[in-house]
GROMACS .gro file of C-alpha atoms in nm:
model
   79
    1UNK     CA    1   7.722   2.213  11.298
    2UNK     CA    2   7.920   2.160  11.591
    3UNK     CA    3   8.227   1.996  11.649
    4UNK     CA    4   8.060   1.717  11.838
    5UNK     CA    5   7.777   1.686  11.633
    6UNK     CA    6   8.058   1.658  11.341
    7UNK     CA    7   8.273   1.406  11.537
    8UNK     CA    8   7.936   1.147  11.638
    9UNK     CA    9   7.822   1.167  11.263
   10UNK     CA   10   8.207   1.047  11.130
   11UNK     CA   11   8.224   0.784  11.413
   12UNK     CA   12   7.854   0.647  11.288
   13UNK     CA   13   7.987   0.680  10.938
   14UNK     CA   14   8.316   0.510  10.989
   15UNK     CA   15   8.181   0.205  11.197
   16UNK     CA   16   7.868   0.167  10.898
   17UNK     CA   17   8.099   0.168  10.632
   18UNK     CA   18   8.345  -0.054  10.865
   19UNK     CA   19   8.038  -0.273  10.968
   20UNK     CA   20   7.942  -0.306  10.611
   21UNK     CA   21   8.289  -0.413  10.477
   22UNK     CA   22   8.354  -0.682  10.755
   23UNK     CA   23   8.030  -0.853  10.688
   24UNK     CA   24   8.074  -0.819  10.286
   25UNK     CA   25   8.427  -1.038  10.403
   26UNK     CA   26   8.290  -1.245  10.660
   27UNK     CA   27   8.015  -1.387  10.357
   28UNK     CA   28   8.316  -1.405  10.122
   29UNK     CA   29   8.497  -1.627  10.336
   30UNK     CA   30   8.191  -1.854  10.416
   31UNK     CA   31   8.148  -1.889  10.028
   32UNK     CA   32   8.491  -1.975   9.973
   33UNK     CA   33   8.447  -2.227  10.280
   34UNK     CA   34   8.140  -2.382  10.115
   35UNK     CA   35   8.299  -2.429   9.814
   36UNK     CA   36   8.609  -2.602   9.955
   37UNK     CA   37   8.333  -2.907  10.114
   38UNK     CA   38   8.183  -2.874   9.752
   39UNK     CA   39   8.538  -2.985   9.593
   40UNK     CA   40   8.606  -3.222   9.876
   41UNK     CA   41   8.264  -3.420   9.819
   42UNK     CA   42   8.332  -3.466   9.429
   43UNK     CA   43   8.646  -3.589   9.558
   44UNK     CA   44   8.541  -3.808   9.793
   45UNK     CA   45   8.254  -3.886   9.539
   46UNK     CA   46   8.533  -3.992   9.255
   47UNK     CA   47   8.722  -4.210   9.514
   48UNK     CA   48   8.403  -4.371   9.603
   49UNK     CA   49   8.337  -4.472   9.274
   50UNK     CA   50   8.673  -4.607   9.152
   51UNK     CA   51   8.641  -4.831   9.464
   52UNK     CA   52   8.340  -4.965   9.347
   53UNK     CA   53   8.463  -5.030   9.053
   54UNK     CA   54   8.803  -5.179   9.199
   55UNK     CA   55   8.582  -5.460   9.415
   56UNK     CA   56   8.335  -5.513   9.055
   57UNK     CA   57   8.620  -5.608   8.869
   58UNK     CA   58   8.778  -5.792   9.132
   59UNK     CA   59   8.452  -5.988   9.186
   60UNK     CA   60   8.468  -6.043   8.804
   61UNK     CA   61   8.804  -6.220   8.858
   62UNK     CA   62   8.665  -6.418   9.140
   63UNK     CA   63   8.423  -6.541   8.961
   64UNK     CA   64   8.615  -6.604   8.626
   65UNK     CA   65   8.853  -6.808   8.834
   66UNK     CA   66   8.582  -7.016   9.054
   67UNK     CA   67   8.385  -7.088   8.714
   68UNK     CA   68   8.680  -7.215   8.551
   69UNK     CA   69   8.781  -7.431   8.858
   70UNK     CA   70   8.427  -7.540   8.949
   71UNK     CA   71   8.115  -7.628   8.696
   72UNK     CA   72   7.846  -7.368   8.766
   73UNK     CA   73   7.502  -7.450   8.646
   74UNK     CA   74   7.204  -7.180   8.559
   75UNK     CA   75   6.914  -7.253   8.795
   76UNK     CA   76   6.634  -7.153   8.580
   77UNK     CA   77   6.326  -7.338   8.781
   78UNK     CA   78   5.987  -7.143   8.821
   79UNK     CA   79   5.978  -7.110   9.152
   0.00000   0.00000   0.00000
């Protein structure tokens, strides 16, 4: 084989295997990326949630305090 021959077949070589190797990266690093907006949506998720819950319990307060103030009656007509 000649030297040129032998020189174009390690340059295809080299930029496969480099090829190969910076795509096999590039999809690590958009996994990695994907998961970070997974853990940031459970977060966001949780703080969602414990708000909810804040403004329930606060209602239930609200209420506790305006039924103790005022007289509340059931409305239980057929309408």
């Amino acid at each position: 084989m000649s030297l040129p021959a032998k020189a174009t077949l390690t340059c295809a070589c080299l930029f496969t295997a480099l090829t190969v190797y910076a795509v096999h990266f590039q999809q690590k690093q958009e996994r990695e990326t994907q998961y970070q907006g997974v853990l940031k949506d459970d977060i966001r998720r949780a703080e969602k949630m414990r708000q909810r819950k804040d403004d329930f319990e606060e209602s239930k307060r609200k209420r506790a305090l305006y039924e103790s103030v005022q007289r509340v009656e059931k409305n239980t007509s057929d309408a």
